[in-house]
mmCIF file of C-alpha atoms in Angstrom:
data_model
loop_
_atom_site.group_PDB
_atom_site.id
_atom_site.type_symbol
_atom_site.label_atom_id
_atom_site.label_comp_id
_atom_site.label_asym_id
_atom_site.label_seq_id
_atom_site.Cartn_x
_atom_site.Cartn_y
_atom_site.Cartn_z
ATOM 1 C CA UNK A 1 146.386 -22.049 69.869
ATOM 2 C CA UNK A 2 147.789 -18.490 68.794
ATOM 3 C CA UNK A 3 148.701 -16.196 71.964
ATOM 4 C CA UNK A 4 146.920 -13.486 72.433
ATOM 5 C CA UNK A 5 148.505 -9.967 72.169
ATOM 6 C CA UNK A 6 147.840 -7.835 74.497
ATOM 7 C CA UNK A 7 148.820 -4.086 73.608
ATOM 8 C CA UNK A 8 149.127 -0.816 76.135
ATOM 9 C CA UNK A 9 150.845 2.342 76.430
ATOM 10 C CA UNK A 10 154.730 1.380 78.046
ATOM 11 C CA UNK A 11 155.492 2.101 81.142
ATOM 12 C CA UNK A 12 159.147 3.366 82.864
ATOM 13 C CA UNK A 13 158.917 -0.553 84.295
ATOM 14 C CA UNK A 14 159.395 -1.860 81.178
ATOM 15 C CA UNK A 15 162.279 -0.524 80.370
ATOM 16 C CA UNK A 16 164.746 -3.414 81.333
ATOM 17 C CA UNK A 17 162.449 -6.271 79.669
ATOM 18 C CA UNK A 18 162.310 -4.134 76.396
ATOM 19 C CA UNK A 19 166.006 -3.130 76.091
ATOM 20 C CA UNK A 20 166.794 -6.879 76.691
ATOM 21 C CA UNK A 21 165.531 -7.692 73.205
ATOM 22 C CA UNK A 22 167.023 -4.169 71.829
ATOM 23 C CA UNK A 23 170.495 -5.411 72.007
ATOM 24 C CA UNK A 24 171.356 -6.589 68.815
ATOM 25 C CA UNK A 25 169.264 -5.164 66.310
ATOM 26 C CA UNK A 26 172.590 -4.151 64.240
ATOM 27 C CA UNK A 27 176.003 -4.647 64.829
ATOM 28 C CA UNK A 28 176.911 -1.630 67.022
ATOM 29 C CA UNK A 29 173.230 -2.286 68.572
ATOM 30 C CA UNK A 30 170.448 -0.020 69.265
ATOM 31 C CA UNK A 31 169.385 3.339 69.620
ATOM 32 C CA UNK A 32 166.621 2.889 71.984
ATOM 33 C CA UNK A 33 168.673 2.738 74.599
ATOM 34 C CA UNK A 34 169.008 6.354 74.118
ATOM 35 C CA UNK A 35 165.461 7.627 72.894
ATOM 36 C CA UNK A 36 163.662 5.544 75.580
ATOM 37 C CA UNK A 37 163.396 7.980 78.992
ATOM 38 C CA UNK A 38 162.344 10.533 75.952
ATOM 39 C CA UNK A 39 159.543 8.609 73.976
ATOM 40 C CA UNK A 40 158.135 7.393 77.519
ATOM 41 C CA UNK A 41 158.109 11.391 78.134
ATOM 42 C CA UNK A 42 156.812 12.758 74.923
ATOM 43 C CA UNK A 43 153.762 15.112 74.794
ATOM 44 C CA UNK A 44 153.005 14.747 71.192
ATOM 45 C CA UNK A 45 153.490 11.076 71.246
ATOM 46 C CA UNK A 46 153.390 7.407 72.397
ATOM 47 C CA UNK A 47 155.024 4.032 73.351
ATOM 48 C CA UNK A 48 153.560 1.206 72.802
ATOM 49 C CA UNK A 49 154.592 -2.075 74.135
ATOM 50 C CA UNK A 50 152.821 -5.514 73.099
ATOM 51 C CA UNK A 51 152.897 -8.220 75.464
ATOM 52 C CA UNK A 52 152.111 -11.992 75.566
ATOM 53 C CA UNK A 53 151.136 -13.648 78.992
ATOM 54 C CA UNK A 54 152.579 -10.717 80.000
ATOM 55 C CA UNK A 55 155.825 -10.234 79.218
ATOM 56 C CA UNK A 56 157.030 -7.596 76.759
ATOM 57 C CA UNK A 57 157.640 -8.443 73.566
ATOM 58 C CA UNK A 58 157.872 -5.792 70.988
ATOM 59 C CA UNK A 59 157.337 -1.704 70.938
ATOM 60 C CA UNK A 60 156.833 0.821 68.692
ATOM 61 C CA UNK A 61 156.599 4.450 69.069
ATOM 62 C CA UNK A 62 154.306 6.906 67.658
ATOM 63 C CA UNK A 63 154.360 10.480 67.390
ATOM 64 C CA UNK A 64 152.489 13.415 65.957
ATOM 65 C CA UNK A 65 155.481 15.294 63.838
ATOM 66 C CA UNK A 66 153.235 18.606 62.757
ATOM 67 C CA UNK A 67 149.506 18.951 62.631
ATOM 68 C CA UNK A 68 148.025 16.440 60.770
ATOM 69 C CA UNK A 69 151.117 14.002 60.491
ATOM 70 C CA UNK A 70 152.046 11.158 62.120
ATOM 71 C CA UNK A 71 155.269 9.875 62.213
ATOM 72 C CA UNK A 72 156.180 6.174 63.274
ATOM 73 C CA UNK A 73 159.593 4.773 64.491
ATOM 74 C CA UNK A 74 161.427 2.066 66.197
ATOM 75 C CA UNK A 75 159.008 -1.215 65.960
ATOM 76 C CA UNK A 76 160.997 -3.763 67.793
ATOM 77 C CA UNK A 77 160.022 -7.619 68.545
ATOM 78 C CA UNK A 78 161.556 -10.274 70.396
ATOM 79 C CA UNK A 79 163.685 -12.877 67.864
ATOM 80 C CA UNK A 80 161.792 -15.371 69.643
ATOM 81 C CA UNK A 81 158.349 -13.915 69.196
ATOM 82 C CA UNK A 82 158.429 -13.028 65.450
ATOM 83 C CA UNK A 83 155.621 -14.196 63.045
ATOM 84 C CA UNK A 84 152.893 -14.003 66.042
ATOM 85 C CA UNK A 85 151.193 -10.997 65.338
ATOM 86 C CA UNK A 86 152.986 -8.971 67.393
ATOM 87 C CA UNK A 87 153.983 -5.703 65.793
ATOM 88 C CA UNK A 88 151.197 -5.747 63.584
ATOM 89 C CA UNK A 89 148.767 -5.308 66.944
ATOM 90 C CA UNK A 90 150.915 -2.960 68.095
ATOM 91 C CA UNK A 91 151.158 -1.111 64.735
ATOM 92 C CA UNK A 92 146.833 -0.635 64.799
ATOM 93 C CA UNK A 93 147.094 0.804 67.939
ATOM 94 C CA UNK A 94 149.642 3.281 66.876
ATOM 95 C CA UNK A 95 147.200 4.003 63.616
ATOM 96 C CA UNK A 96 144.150 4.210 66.324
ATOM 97 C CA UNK A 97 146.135 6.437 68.429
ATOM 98 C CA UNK A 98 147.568 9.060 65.611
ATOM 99 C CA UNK A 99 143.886 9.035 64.370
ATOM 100 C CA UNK A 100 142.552 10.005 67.741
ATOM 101 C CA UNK A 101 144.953 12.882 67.635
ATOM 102 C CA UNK A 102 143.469 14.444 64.368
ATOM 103 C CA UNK A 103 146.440 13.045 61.967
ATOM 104 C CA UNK A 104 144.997 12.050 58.386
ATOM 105 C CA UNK A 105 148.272 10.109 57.222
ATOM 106 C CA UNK A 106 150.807 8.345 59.060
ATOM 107 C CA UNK A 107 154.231 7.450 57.715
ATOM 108 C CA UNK A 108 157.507 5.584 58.936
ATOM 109 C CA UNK A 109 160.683 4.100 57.284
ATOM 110 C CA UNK A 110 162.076 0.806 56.519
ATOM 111 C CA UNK A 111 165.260 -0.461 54.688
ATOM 112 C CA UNK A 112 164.777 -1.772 51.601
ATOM 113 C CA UNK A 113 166.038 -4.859 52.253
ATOM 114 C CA UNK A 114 163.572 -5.965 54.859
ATOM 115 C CA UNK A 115 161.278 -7.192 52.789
ATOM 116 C CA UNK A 116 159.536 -9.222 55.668
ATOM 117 C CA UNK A 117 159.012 -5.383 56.967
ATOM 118 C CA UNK A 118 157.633 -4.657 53.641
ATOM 119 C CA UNK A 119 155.218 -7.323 52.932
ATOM 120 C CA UNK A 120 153.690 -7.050 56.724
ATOM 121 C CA UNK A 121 152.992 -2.889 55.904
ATOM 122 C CA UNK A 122 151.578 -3.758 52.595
ATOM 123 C CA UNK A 123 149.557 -6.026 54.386
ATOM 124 C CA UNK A 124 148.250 -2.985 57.060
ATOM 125 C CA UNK A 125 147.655 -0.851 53.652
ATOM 126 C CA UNK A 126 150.772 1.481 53.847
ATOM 127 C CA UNK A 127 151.723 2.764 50.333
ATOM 128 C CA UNK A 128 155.771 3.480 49.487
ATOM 129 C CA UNK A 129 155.754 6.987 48.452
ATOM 130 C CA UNK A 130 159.513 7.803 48.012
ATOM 131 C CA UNK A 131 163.198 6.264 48.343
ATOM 132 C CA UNK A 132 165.739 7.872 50.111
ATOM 133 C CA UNK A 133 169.964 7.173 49.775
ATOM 134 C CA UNK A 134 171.859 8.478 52.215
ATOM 135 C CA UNK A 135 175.268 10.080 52.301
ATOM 136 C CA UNK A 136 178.268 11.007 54.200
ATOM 137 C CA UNK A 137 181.067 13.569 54.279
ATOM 138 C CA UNK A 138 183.769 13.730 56.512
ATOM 139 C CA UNK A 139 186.296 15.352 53.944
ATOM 140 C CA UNK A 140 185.161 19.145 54.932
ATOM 141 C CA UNK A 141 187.676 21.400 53.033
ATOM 142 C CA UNK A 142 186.575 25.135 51.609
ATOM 143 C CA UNK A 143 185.723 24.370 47.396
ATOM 144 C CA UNK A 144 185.497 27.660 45.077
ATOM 145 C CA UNK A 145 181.846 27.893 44.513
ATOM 146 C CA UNK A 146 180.203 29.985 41.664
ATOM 147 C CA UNK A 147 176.274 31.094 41.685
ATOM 148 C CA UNK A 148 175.026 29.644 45.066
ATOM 149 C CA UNK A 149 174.590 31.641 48.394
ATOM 150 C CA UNK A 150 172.097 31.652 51.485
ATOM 151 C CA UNK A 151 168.762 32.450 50.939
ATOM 152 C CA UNK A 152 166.683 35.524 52.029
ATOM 153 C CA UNK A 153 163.324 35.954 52.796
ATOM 154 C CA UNK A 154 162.609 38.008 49.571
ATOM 155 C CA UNK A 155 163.509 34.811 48.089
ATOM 156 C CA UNK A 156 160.758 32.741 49.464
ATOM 157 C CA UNK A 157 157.812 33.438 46.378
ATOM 158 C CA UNK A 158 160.399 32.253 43.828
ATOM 159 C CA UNK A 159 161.806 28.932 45.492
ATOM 160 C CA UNK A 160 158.653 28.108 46.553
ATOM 161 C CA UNK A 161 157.152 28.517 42.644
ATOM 162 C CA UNK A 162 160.117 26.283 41.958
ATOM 163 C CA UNK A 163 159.201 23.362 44.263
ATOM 164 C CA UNK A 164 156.063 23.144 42.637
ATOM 165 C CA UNK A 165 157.712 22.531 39.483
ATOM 166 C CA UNK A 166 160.265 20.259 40.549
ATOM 167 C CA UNK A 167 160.926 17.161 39.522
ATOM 168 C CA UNK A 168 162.960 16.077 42.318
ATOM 169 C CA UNK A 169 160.683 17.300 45.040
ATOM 170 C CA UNK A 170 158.033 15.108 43.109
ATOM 171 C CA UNK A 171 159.979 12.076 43.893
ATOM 172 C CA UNK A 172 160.873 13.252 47.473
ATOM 173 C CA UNK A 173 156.843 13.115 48.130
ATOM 174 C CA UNK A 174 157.304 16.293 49.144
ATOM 175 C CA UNK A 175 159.394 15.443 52.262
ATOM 176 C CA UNK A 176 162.200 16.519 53.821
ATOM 177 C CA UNK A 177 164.133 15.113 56.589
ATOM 178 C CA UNK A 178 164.958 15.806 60.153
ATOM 179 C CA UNK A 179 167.127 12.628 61.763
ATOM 180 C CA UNK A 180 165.713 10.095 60.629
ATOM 181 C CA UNK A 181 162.016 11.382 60.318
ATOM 182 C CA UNK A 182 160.642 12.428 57.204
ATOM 183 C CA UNK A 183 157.924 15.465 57.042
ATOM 184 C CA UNK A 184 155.981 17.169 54.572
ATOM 185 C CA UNK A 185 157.690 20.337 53.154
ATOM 186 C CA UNK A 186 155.346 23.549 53.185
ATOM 187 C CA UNK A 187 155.765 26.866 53.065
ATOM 188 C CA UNK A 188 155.688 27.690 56.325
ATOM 189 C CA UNK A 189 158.401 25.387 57.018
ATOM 190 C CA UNK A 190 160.233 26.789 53.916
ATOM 191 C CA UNK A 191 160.575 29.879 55.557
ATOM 192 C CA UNK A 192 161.635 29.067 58.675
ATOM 193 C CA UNK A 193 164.445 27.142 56.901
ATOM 194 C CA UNK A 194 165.074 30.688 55.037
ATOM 195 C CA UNK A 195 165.226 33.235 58.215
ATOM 196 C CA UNK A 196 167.311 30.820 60.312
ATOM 197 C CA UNK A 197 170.109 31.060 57.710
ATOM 198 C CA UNK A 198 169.488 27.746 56.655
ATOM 199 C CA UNK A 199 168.373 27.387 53.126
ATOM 200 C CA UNK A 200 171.018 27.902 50.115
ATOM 201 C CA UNK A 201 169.779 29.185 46.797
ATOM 202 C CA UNK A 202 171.588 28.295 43.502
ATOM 203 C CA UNK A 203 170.695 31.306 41.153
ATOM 204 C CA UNK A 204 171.577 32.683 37.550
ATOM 205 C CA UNK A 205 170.249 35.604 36.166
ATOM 206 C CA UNK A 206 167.247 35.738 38.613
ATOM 207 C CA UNK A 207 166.282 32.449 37.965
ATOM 208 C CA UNK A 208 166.302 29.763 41.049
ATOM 209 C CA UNK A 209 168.174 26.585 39.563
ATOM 210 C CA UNK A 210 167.957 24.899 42.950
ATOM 211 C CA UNK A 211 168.164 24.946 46.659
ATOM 212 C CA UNK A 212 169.609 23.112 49.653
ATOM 213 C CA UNK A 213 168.115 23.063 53.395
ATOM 214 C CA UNK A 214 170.138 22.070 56.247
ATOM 215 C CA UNK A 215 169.729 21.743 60.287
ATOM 216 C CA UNK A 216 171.977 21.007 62.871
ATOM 217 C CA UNK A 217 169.884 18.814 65.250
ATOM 218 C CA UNK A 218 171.999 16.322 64.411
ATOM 219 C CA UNK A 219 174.832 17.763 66.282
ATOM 220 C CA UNK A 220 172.828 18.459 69.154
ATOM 221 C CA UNK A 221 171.346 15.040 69.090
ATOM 222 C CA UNK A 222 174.129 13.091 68.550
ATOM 223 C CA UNK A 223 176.747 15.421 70.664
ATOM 224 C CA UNK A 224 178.799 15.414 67.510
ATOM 225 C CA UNK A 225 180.004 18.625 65.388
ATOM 226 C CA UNK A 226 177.913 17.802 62.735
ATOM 227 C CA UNK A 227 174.643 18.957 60.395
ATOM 228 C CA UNK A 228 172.067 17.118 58.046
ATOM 229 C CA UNK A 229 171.193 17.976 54.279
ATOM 230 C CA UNK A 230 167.350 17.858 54.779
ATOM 231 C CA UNK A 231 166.561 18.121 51.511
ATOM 232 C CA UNK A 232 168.465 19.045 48.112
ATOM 233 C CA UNK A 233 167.327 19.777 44.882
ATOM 234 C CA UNK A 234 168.872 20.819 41.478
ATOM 235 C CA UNK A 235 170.206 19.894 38.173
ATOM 236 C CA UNK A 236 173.980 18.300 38.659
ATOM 237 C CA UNK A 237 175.613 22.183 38.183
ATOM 238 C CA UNK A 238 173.709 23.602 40.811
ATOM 239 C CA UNK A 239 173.926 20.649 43.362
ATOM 240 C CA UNK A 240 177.727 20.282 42.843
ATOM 241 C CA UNK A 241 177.711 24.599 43.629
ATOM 242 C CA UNK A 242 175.052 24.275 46.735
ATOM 243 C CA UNK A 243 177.341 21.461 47.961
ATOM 244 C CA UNK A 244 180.323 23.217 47.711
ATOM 245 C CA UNK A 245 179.100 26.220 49.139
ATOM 246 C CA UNK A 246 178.192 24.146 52.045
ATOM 247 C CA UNK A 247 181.398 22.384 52.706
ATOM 248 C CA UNK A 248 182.762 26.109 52.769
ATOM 249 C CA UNK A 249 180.187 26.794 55.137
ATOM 250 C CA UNK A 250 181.214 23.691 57.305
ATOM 251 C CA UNK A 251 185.230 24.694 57.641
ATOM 252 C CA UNK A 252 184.696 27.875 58.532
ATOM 253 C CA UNK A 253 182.127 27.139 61.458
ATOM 254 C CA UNK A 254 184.732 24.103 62.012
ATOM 255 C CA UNK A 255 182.064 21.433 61.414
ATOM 256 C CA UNK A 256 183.599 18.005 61.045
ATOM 257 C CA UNK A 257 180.989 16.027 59.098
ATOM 258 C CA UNK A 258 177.827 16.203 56.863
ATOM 259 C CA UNK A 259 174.643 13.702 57.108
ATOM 260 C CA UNK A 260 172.316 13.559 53.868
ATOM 261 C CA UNK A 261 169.639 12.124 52.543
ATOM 262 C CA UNK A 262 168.283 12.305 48.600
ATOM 263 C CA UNK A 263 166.126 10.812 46.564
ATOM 264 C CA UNK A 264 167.105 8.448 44.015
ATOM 265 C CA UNK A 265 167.498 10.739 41.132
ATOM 266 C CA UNK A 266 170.167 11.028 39.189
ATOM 267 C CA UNK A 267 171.642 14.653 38.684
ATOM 268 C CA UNK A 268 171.622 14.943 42.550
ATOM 269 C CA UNK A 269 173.417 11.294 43.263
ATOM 270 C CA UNK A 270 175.783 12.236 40.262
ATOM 271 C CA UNK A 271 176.527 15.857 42.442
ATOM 272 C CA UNK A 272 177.382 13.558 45.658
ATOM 273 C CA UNK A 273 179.500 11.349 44.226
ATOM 274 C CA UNK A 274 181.595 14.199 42.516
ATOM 275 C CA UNK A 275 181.629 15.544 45.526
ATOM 276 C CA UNK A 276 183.413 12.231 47.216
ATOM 277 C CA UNK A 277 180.360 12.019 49.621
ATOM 278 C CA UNK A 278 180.328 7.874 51.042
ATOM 279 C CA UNK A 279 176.802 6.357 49.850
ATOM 280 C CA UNK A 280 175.122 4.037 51.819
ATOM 281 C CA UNK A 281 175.300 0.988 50.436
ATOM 282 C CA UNK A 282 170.910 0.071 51.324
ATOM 283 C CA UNK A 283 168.109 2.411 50.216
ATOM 284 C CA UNK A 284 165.285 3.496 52.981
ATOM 285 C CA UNK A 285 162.025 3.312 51.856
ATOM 286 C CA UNK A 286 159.173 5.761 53.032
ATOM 287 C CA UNK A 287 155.622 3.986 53.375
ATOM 288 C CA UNK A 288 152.664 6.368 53.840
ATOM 289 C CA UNK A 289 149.040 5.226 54.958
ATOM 290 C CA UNK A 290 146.149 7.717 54.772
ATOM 291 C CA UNK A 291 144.214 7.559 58.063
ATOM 292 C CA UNK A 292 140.675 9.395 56.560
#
């Protein structure tokens, strides 16, 4: 007879019984260690933890990243309660939640090598809508750059005309990323990106050839001198200028490494690898599931 999963909001109790099985999810361990007090805590979000005869067995937390948007992260299950249903019930009641709090899609990550992952989200009717490869750089020394510079807000009408022409931002889905969370790029959101000094513009001759948005939430996050590449997009030229002009950026602010994500397409992994950023050697996959 199958157990019955049982699925609630977590509680601060739980936290011992879920970290148990949090251990060893990769070598070096687990993040939720670290995110828990906070997810328990979040306004815009919730935990979910699935039991069977009353134990906890798996989690998964929910949260609504920007109106409309639901973003879904850390789905954990107990090696020795795998194949029972378990993150699947807890996965509907993350969909029922987001639903309840007005999002129409709901999205979340997996590597693409977990293809048990894969099949069980195909199964719950989640589409992949883009692949991601992420980068490194820990080699920050100031490179002669040619055309790029930061962005001002005069700027926004023209890089936003460009997006919509883009190939690359196409296969991006229209996302951009923050950590490890992936949200739709708008203009609103453009333009924050441009007044907080934090969009780069590759231009010749008036005309944008690409641009390059980047946060430092990493650093704070990770209490690490660090920022992120959020989202990049140019022909090989202009990538290989944006890119220099932020490694310039990053040794005179005395930043000691660079996160990134891109899609999969090929003048922009061509500009990385010139560039001697370290490429991961697994792909993350971004599935997408319209709520109505």
């Amino acid at each position: 007879m199958k157990e019955e999963v049982v699925v609630r909001e977590a509680k601060p109790e739980d936290k011992e019984a879920v970290l148990e099985f949090c251990q060893k999810t990769w070598e070096w361990g687990d993040y939720i260690p670290e995110v828990w007090d906070k997810w328990i805590k979040d306004p815009n979000g919730k935990t979910f933890v699935g039991l069977i005869d009353g134990k906890p067995v798996g989690i998964t937390n929910v949260t609504i990243i920007k109106e409309g948007e639901a973003w879904l992260r850390g789905a954990r299950t107990h090696p020795e309660y795998r194949r029972r249903g378990v993150n699947k019930a807890i996965t509907i009641k993350c969909l029922e939640f987001a639903a309840e709090k007005g999002a129409k899609i709901a999205r979340l990550v997996t590597d693409s090598t977990n293809l048990p992952a894969q099949k069980a989200l195909e199964k719950l009717e989640f589409k992949p809508v883009a692949k991601f490869i992420e980068w490194e750089n820990e080699r920050i020394e100031a490179k002669p750059y040619k055309f790029s510079k930061l962005a001002k807000k005069e700027d926004l009408d023209r890089i936003w005309s460009y997006l919509g022409n883009s190939e690359c931002f196409r296969r991006c889905h229209g996302l951009y990323i923050k950590l490890y969370t992936w949200i739709s790029l708008d203009r609103k959101t453009l333009e924050e990106f441009i007044v907080s000094d934090r969009c780069i513009k590759s231009e010749v001759g008036g005309e944008i050839l690409g641009l390059t948005l980047f946060d430092d939430e990493v650093s704070r996050e990770w209490r690490e001198n660090s920022i992120q590449i959020c989202y990049i997009d140019g022909n090989f030229e202009s990538a290989v200028d944006m890119l220099k002009f932020l490694i310039t950026i990053c040794k005179e602010r005395g930043i000691k490494k660079i996160y990134a994500f891109s899609c999969d397409y090929t003048p922009i992994v061509r500009a990385f690898e010139r560039l001697g950023f370290k490429r991961e050697e697994h792909e993350e996959i971004v599935y997408e599931k319209n709520l109505g």
